[in-house]
């Protein structure tokens, strides 16, 4: 009997390739093809301007330039605005950009012209020859300017308000008015971005012999790219294949589609009859992909003497940049996921989503949850400070209890479904976290450090994360006559370890050796129906679909094997790819079963020869029975009723230097509950990465725009992504496994979790060390120094609210 | 981003390199490329020709004697940092170099290149200035020595003529009875400092005879301030004395006020450390 692989720390099969530099990314493709052409894009240098004239007359004179496009050269659907992917009734003023700017540019970096040349050097030389006359318009930069609305981003969007949305459960304002205690908080989060190691990239090849277009894109959704390329270029879907090769990180930004280049590259490949490549460079990634996080929040909360929240009213303003291709997903998630593990008796939330002349905003790992968590956890800390209670006690008072699941919040979630938590055990998670970080012993540490002139603080933050959003994901499992198992699922992979985790599921469900399973992701030729990899959904959605598909293959294998071995299906086991009759020595290899499943049996290989000893099928019936298909395959889709809700709690101990205001992490602890763990090592890797990214978001990274809308730190020299030296050397992790009742494997998503509580947990710890409120994140030593000066006269400034 | 077109020359003699520079007004020297290549890629610089000096003979040495450390134009930061002899003759070199960028960049970037690049946020120009070193330069017109005090013309601007190659830098040895120290605060390990301060303390017996401080990132050019009087005066404030000659500025990483504060935090620390260092040397 093989040991169960589900739940085991199986080493990642991907790592051999990745760590040896043998990954194949979009920029590696067609590298040696002498016909390959390269694209470069002229991008707006202004945040807001009208385009008076574009003069490309000098461009084609340059040796090696093949073509240049501006909006005027685009026809049909290509000349229309890009799609608004996720419309919402509240998004009354949705706007999207054109593939190439028409008449107006609305952010620095917006694509204006597209040049194709023999190499990227020449293409960039050509771009610098394009002359554009601009009529400069005043830009709107930042939430304050957007709200003031003395200037407009889009002339036809009054107040710069793209959407206003309100949800309420109970009567929050009345409950607050009647509450024994109230607090008012103003909480801000700044812009940051995904910044994956590999930027965007697309390669396209048109094959005139077969009239087919092949597109390789560094995307989080190959089926999405396929659909929009076909629609925009006026091709039958069947003529377009989209393949996602290795992807060097996505973190959300690559779920946006189509990017202008994702359409222009295939257009150029078809027009010029040669393959074309676009590889985004780092500066382009900063100024022309997507950002996230910037929101301003105002909180009013009413609570009783125990700290129990009686009413919570949150208003916030979301900066969505110049356009809204991804709809309202981010602010909707903030507005609903803000609630975390708590049950405020009455909750009202209202947000406005605002236009600014900056890069578009779309989901970045966590997708609005880090802001929501920041708001809720700062509120919990403020209540604790106000009442003089332990911060964990106030949280416990407000927790949804284990016997209250499924818990209905009376709100609508991002997927348009009711916000209903499926399972969790928050008191147990908190108990583990307190133990792990040493919460109850912290005052001893504080005193000990203080005696050495050192200043430390502790913070914690809790979150609940809706994961595995629908609508569906599918899988196809095929057992070849060699016994090898080929599995396809349509969503893409960006380095998460899907090849490993999915193969673990197949090995267990089907009863085959892990080494014999090969997983293909993100290839529309193999699986044309798929959604994509985002929202911590791959394990839940494709993992479940793969399990179901493997079950189907298993059923068929058992049916055929039973007939071949003249035994009952109930007496069969499948272990390591061999079907055996329990209690006998009769066996048949799965590869042989695969041969028997196909009435066309040329004896190509040993498996085929071995099959000759068995007879299956009724000679009186057609070779393929009416309700059967040739081949040993299983295909299935998984579509959940709603999201499954993972949760976690982080705690951090920081040291703040009394002189330099530098912030050092002394201990970082995570308790994580994503249901059953397929591979604890992969989950921990996801948490490590998320925590590192969260350290960046909380203490280092920000997007610094000046008043004219120029991004001042569009490089890794000035956008301070943390180095390995800035992230904690160890992260203490403990798991709780509260299975989800919504899917066959009891799993929940884990991809985004690590980053969600960072702003909240660091703010709490710094506040605890310093004794004055931290209401805006990220925070730098320079800012902490300024706060110290501001609060120098406070005596015991511990209460966060007013 | 890709550089604009340029001609590329990799001469194998200094004469050839100097002739090429003299003959091409828009030519630039390429050493380790750690500052120049990013500028080319972002098209912030577009020289008509690169004269790659990496194949020139005899420029890679780090030589030490009682008078000081001489660093050839092709000696990498990493090589200077690894030189035990250099660290003995002038300990400030290693103290500062360990803060220059990251190992991979130190493996290619040259110390002389850093001096010529003249970034006020870089450690080595300040070190040369504080120690009173110099740079030997060559051109088709001959050779000359530029003292540190005359090397730095402005932000990212040295006084080398466009056709001159810096062939060697000289860092004077630490005098007997003197001590040095260096500290900096950077946002991330290996980043350019928000503020860096070095101290050179000279003593005679128990007497502190001369104290100078060198500063990184608080002015447009490397600045050295003599704070001897402020140190010798029991009521003196060396940091305040120094700040009077510095121009800390706001940027996206820190305010001027925070930088000034860091100067006040770091100055006493490096003074104490350099004084200790001087005393240790004497005891040994
Ligand atoms: C990520 C990163 C972080 C860094 N951090 C730091 C840091 O913390 N502190 C720091 O000091 N530096 C830092 N640097 C810069 C690094 O030290 C450079 O290597 C150094 O400044 C320049 O040396 P180079 O040999 O690479 O010069 P190059 O880049 O080749 O040249 C720089 C300039 O000097 C000229 N030049 C070079 N050598 C000569 C010569 N012999 N004669 C005449 N002209 C010459 C070139 O023409 C060019 O204008 C960093 C660099 C990077 C990429």
PDB file of C-alpha atoms in Angstrom, chain A residues 130-300:
ATOM      1  CA  UNK A 130       7.621  59.750 -32.919  1.00  0.00           C
ATOM      2  CA  UNK A 131       6.534  63.325 -32.289  1.00  0.00           C
ATOM      3  CA  UNK A 132       3.334  64.009 -30.398  1.00  0.00           C
ATOM      4  CA  UNK A 133       1.759  67.413 -29.849  1.00  0.00           C
ATOM      5  CA  UNK A 134      -0.016  67.497 -26.509  1.00  0.00           C
ATOM      6  CA  UNK A 135      -2.375  69.997 -25.022  1.00  0.00           C
ATOM      7  CA  UNK A 136      -1.545  69.731 -21.369  1.00  0.00           C
ATOM      8  CA  UNK A 137      -4.435  69.276 -18.929  1.00  0.00           C
ATOM      9  CA  UNK A 138      -4.330  69.566 -15.146  1.00  0.00           C
ATOM     10  CA  UNK A 139      -4.011  66.107 -13.626  1.00  0.00           C
ATOM     11  CA  UNK A 140      -5.903  64.675 -10.689  1.00  0.00           C
ATOM     12  CA  UNK A 141      -3.431  62.897  -8.419  1.00  0.00           C
ATOM     13  CA  UNK A 142      -4.330  61.222  -5.157  1.00  0.00           C
ATOM     14  CA  UNK A 143      -7.590  60.640  -3.325  1.00  0.00           C
ATOM     15  CA  UNK A 144      -7.793  64.151  -1.859  1.00  0.00           C
ATOM     16  CA  UNK A 145      -7.623  65.742  -5.323  1.00  0.00           C
ATOM     17  CA  UNK A 146     -10.102  63.237  -6.712  1.00  0.00           C
ATOM     18  CA  UNK A 147     -12.572  63.968  -3.917  1.00  0.00           C
ATOM     19  CA  UNK A 148     -12.120  67.729  -4.192  1.00  0.00           C
ATOM     20  CA  UNK A 149     -13.006  67.306  -7.879  1.00  0.00           C
ATOM     21  CA  UNK A 150     -11.931  70.801  -8.820  1.00  0.00           C
ATOM     22  CA  UNK A 151     -10.517  69.039 -11.875  1.00  0.00           C
ATOM     23  CA  UNK A 152     -11.929  66.017 -13.641  1.00  0.00           C
ATOM     24  CA  UNK A 153     -10.137  62.987 -15.056  1.00  0.00           C
ATOM     25  CA  UNK A 154     -12.921  62.305 -17.533  1.00  0.00           C
ATOM     26  CA  UNK A 155     -14.983  65.318 -18.583  1.00  0.00           C
ATOM     27  CA  UNK A 156     -18.159  63.255 -18.465  1.00  0.00           C
ATOM     28  CA  UNK A 157     -17.644  61.778 -14.994  1.00  0.00           C
ATOM     29  CA  UNK A 158     -18.814  64.332 -12.443  1.00  0.00           C
ATOM     30  CA  UNK A 159     -16.968  64.411  -9.143  1.00  0.00           C
ATOM     31  CA  UNK A 160     -14.494  61.826 -10.473  1.00  0.00           C
ATOM     32  CA  UNK A 161     -16.828  59.218  -8.963  1.00  0.00           C
ATOM     33  CA  UNK A 162     -16.915  56.015 -10.968  1.00  0.00           C
ATOM     34  CA  UNK A 163     -19.084  54.153  -8.516  1.00  0.00           C
ATOM     35  CA  UNK A 164     -20.797  54.534  -5.189  1.00  0.00           C
ATOM     36  CA  UNK A 165     -21.884  51.434  -3.378  1.00  0.00           C
ATOM     37  CA  UNK A 166     -23.575  50.905  -0.053  1.00  0.00           C
ATOM     38  CA  UNK A 167     -24.429  47.765   1.890  1.00  0.00           C
ATOM     39  CA  UNK A 168     -25.997  47.521   5.307  1.00  0.00           C
ATOM     40  CA  UNK A 169     -26.968  44.784   7.673  1.00  0.00           C
ATOM     41  CA  UNK A 170     -29.151  46.037  10.512  1.00  0.00           C
ATOM     42  CA  UNK A 171     -29.085  49.737  11.381  1.00  0.00           C
ATOM     43  CA  UNK A 172     -25.487  50.655  12.101  1.00  0.00           C
ATOM     44  CA  UNK A 173     -25.906  54.365  12.689  1.00  0.00           C
ATOM     45  CA  UNK A 174     -28.760  53.886  15.127  1.00  0.00           C
ATOM     46  CA  UNK A 175     -26.813  51.177  16.963  1.00  0.00           C
ATOM     47  CA  UNK A 176     -23.775  53.434  17.252  1.00  0.00           C
ATOM     48  CA  UNK A 177     -25.900  56.310  18.522  1.00  0.00           C
ATOM     49  CA  UNK A 178     -27.341  54.040  21.205  1.00  0.00           C
ATOM     50  CA  UNK A 179     -24.026  52.411  22.169  1.00  0.00           C
ATOM     51  CA  UNK A 180     -22.382  53.082  25.568  1.00  0.00           C
ATOM     52  CA  UNK A 181     -19.060  53.930  23.914  1.00  0.00           C
ATOM     53  CA  UNK A 182     -18.069  55.189  20.478  1.00  0.00           C
ATOM     54  CA  UNK A 183     -14.860  55.849  18.609  1.00  0.00           C
ATOM     55  CA  UNK A 184     -14.075  57.630  15.374  1.00  0.00           C
ATOM     56  CA  UNK A 185     -11.013  56.650  13.323  1.00  0.00           C
ATOM     57  CA  UNK A 186      -9.469  57.828  10.082  1.00  0.00           C
ATOM     58  CA  UNK A 187      -7.240  55.246   8.454  1.00  0.00           C
ATOM     59  CA  UNK A 188      -5.229  55.449   5.238  1.00  0.00           C
ATOM     60  CA  UNK A 189      -3.375  52.973   3.087  1.00  0.00           C
ATOM     61  CA  UNK A 190      -1.105  54.018   0.224  1.00  0.00           C
ATOM     62  CA  UNK A 191      -0.476  52.593  -3.220  1.00  0.00           C
ATOM     63  CA  UNK A 192       1.761  49.648  -3.880  1.00  0.00           C
ATOM     64  CA  UNK A 193       1.941  47.011  -6.594  1.00  0.00           C
ATOM     65  CA  UNK A 194       2.488  43.336  -7.313  1.00  0.00           C
ATOM     66  CA  UNK A 195       5.898  43.807  -8.980  1.00  0.00           C
ATOM     67  CA  UNK A 196       6.436  40.196 -10.092  1.00  0.00           C
ATOM     68  CA  UNK A 197       9.964  39.293 -11.094  1.00  0.00           C
ATOM     69  CA  UNK A 198       8.828  38.818 -14.683  1.00  0.00           C
ATOM     70  CA  UNK A 199       6.821  41.662 -16.167  1.00  0.00           C
ATOM     71  CA  UNK A 200       4.123  41.310 -18.776  1.00  0.00           C
ATOM     72  CA  UNK A 201       4.970  39.661 -22.075  1.00  0.00           C
ATOM     73  CA  UNK A 202       3.295  38.300 -25.183  1.00  0.00           C
ATOM     74  CA  UNK A 203       4.496  36.421 -28.247  1.00  0.00           C
ATOM     75  CA  UNK A 204       2.259  35.663 -31.226  1.00  0.00           C
ATOM     76  CA  UNK A 205       2.726  33.616 -34.350  1.00  0.00           C
ATOM     77  CA  UNK A 206       0.326  33.449 -37.253  1.00  0.00           C
ATOM     78  CA  UNK A 207       0.581  30.261 -39.288  1.00  0.00           C
ATOM     79  CA  UNK A 208      -0.600  31.008 -42.836  1.00  0.00           C
ATOM     80  CA  UNK A 209      -0.536  27.292 -43.745  1.00  0.00           C
ATOM     81  CA  UNK A 210      -3.185  26.412 -41.200  1.00  0.00           C
ATOM     82  CA  UNK A 211      -4.689  29.888 -40.678  1.00  0.00           C
ATOM     83  CA  UNK A 212      -4.119  29.603 -36.947  1.00  0.00           C
ATOM     84  CA  UNK A 213      -2.916  32.088 -34.408  1.00  0.00           C
ATOM     85  CA  UNK A 214      -0.805  30.951 -31.476  1.00  0.00           C
ATOM     86  CA  UNK A 215      -0.369  33.393 -28.615  1.00  0.00           C
ATOM     87  CA  UNK A 216       1.917  32.861 -25.644  1.00  0.00           C
ATOM     88  CA  UNK A 217       1.248  35.261 -22.840  1.00  0.00           C
ATOM     89  CA  UNK A 218       2.510  35.743 -19.314  1.00  0.00           C
ATOM     90  CA  UNK A 219      -1.012  35.757 -18.002  1.00  0.00           C
ATOM     91  CA  UNK A 220      -3.060  34.427 -15.118  1.00  0.00           C
ATOM     92  CA  UNK A 221      -5.835  33.456 -17.538  1.00  0.00           C
ATOM     93  CA  UNK A 222      -5.096  31.900 -20.898  1.00  0.00           C
ATOM     94  CA  UNK A 223      -8.755  31.224 -21.697  1.00  0.00           C
ATOM     95  CA  UNK A 224      -9.557  34.867 -21.013  1.00  0.00           C
ATOM     96  CA  UNK A 225      -6.795  36.026 -23.325  1.00  0.00           C
ATOM     97  CA  UNK A 226      -7.953  33.617 -25.997  1.00  0.00           C
ATOM     98  CA  UNK A 227     -11.503  34.902 -25.840  1.00  0.00           C
ATOM     99  CA  UNK A 228     -10.568  38.560 -26.103  1.00  0.00           C
ATOM    100  CA  UNK A 229      -7.932  38.079 -28.801  1.00  0.00           C
ATOM    101  CA  UNK A 230     -10.454  36.197 -30.950  1.00  0.00           C
ATOM    102  CA  UNK A 231     -13.158  38.798 -30.368  1.00  0.00           C
ATOM    103  CA  UNK A 232     -10.942  41.830 -30.913  1.00  0.00           C
ATOM    104  CA  UNK A 233      -9.198  40.478 -33.999  1.00  0.00           C
ATOM    105  CA  UNK A 234     -12.406  39.056 -35.443  1.00  0.00           C
ATOM    106  CA  UNK A 235     -11.174  35.453 -35.472  1.00  0.00           C
ATOM    107  CA  UNK A 236     -13.133  32.290 -34.786  1.00  0.00           C
ATOM    108  CA  UNK A 237     -12.263  31.043 -31.328  1.00  0.00           C
ATOM    109  CA  UNK A 238     -11.231  27.753 -32.899  1.00  0.00           C
ATOM    110  CA  UNK A 239      -8.451  29.535 -34.797  1.00  0.00           C
ATOM    111  CA  UNK A 240      -6.778  30.877 -31.676  1.00  0.00           C
ATOM    112  CA  UNK A 241      -4.626  28.951 -29.219  1.00  0.00           C
ATOM    113  CA  UNK A 242      -3.272  30.617 -26.105  1.00  0.00           C
ATOM    114  CA  UNK A 243      -0.491  28.994 -24.163  1.00  0.00           C
ATOM    115  CA  UNK A 244       0.912  30.168 -20.866  1.00  0.00           C
ATOM    116  CA  UNK A 245       4.497  29.040 -20.440  1.00  0.00           C
ATOM    117  CA  UNK A 246       6.374  29.426 -17.156  1.00  0.00           C
ATOM    118  CA  UNK A 247       5.321  32.654 -15.492  1.00  0.00           C
ATOM    119  CA  UNK A 248       7.663  34.563 -13.202  1.00  0.00           C
ATOM    120  CA  UNK A 249       5.027  35.633 -10.740  1.00  0.00           C
ATOM    121  CA  UNK A 250       1.674  37.293 -11.174  1.00  0.00           C
ATOM    122  CA  UNK A 251       0.233  38.317  -7.796  1.00  0.00           C
ATOM    123  CA  UNK A 252      -2.876  39.611  -9.541  1.00  0.00           C
ATOM    124  CA  UNK A 253      -1.578  42.046 -12.120  1.00  0.00           C
ATOM    125  CA  UNK A 254      -1.545  39.387 -14.841  1.00  0.00           C
ATOM    126  CA  UNK A 255      -5.199  38.528 -14.455  1.00  0.00           C
ATOM    127  CA  UNK A 256      -6.000  41.785 -16.221  1.00  0.00           C
ATOM    128  CA  UNK A 257      -6.671  41.114 -19.892  1.00  0.00           C
ATOM    129  CA  UNK A 258      -6.407  42.052 -22.579  1.00  0.00           C
ATOM    130  CA  UNK A 259      -3.511  44.399 -22.069  1.00  0.00           C
ATOM    131  CA  UNK A 260      -3.079  46.626 -25.139  1.00  0.00           C
ATOM    132  CA  UNK A 261       0.052  44.696 -26.087  1.00  0.00           C
ATOM    133  CA  UNK A 262      -1.787  41.377 -25.744  1.00  0.00           C
ATOM    134  CA  UNK A 263      -3.925  42.447 -28.710  1.00  0.00           C
ATOM    135  CA  UNK A 264      -1.391  44.477 -30.656  1.00  0.00           C
ATOM    136  CA  UNK A 265       1.210  41.711 -30.745  1.00  0.00           C
ATOM    137  CA  UNK A 266      -1.166  39.194 -32.416  1.00  0.00           C
ATOM    138  CA  UNK A 267      -2.435  41.949 -34.718  1.00  0.00           C
ATOM    139  CA  UNK A 268       1.123  42.705 -35.788  1.00  0.00           C
ATOM    140  CA  UNK A 269       1.966  39.026 -36.210  1.00  0.00           C
ATOM    141  CA  UNK A 270      -1.013  38.559 -38.528  1.00  0.00           C
ATOM    142  CA  UNK A 271      -0.389  41.781 -40.437  1.00  0.00           C
ATOM    143  CA  UNK A 272       3.319  41.220 -40.943  1.00  0.00           C
ATOM    144  CA  UNK A 273       3.244  37.443 -41.324  1.00  0.00           C
ATOM    145  CA  UNK A 274       6.102  37.079 -38.841  1.00  0.00           C
ATOM    146  CA  UNK A 275       6.179  36.199 -35.157  1.00  0.00           C
ATOM    147  CA  UNK A 276       6.224  39.214 -32.843  1.00  0.00           C
ATOM    148  CA  UNK A 277       7.332  39.541 -29.226  1.00  0.00           C
ATOM    149  CA  UNK A 278       6.679  42.171 -26.581  1.00  0.00           C
ATOM    150  CA  UNK A 279       8.607  41.954 -23.327  1.00  0.00           C
ATOM    151  CA  UNK A 280       7.746  44.601 -20.803  1.00  0.00           C
ATOM    152  CA  UNK A 281      10.679  46.227 -19.059  1.00  0.00           C
ATOM    153  CA  UNK A 282      10.730  47.219 -15.413  1.00  0.00           C
ATOM    154  CA  UNK A 283       9.982  50.891 -15.904  1.00  0.00           C
ATOM    155  CA  UNK A 284       7.072  49.989 -18.159  1.00  0.00           C
ATOM    156  CA  UNK A 285       5.803  47.630 -15.511  1.00  0.00           C
ATOM    157  CA  UNK A 286       5.736  50.423 -12.955  1.00  0.00           C
ATOM    158  CA  UNK A 287       3.983  52.955 -15.183  1.00  0.00           C
ATOM    159  CA  UNK A 288       1.776  50.892 -17.465  1.00  0.00           C
ATOM    160  CA  UNK A 289       0.553  47.765 -15.725  1.00  0.00           C
ATOM    161  CA  UNK A 290      -1.485  48.106 -12.525  1.00  0.00           C
ATOM    162  CA  UNK A 291      -1.230  49.172  -8.893  1.00  0.00           C
ATOM    163  CA  UNK A 292      -3.407  48.668  -5.817  1.00  0.00           C
ATOM    164  CA  UNK A 293      -4.132  49.429  -2.179  1.00  0.00           C
ATOM    165  CA  UNK A 294      -4.707  53.222  -2.004  1.00  0.00           C
ATOM    166  CA  UNK A 295      -7.780  53.868   0.128  1.00  0.00           C
ATOM    167  CA  UNK A 296      -8.891  56.329   2.796  1.00  0.00           C
ATOM    168  CA  UNK A 297     -11.304  55.094   5.441  1.00  0.00           C
ATOM    169  CA  UNK A 298     -13.451  56.717   8.095  1.00  0.00           C
ATOM    170  CA  UNK A 299     -14.752  54.419  10.827  1.00  0.00           C
ATOM    171  CA  UNK A 300     -17.407  54.993  13.448  1.00  0.00           C
TER     172      UNK A 300
END
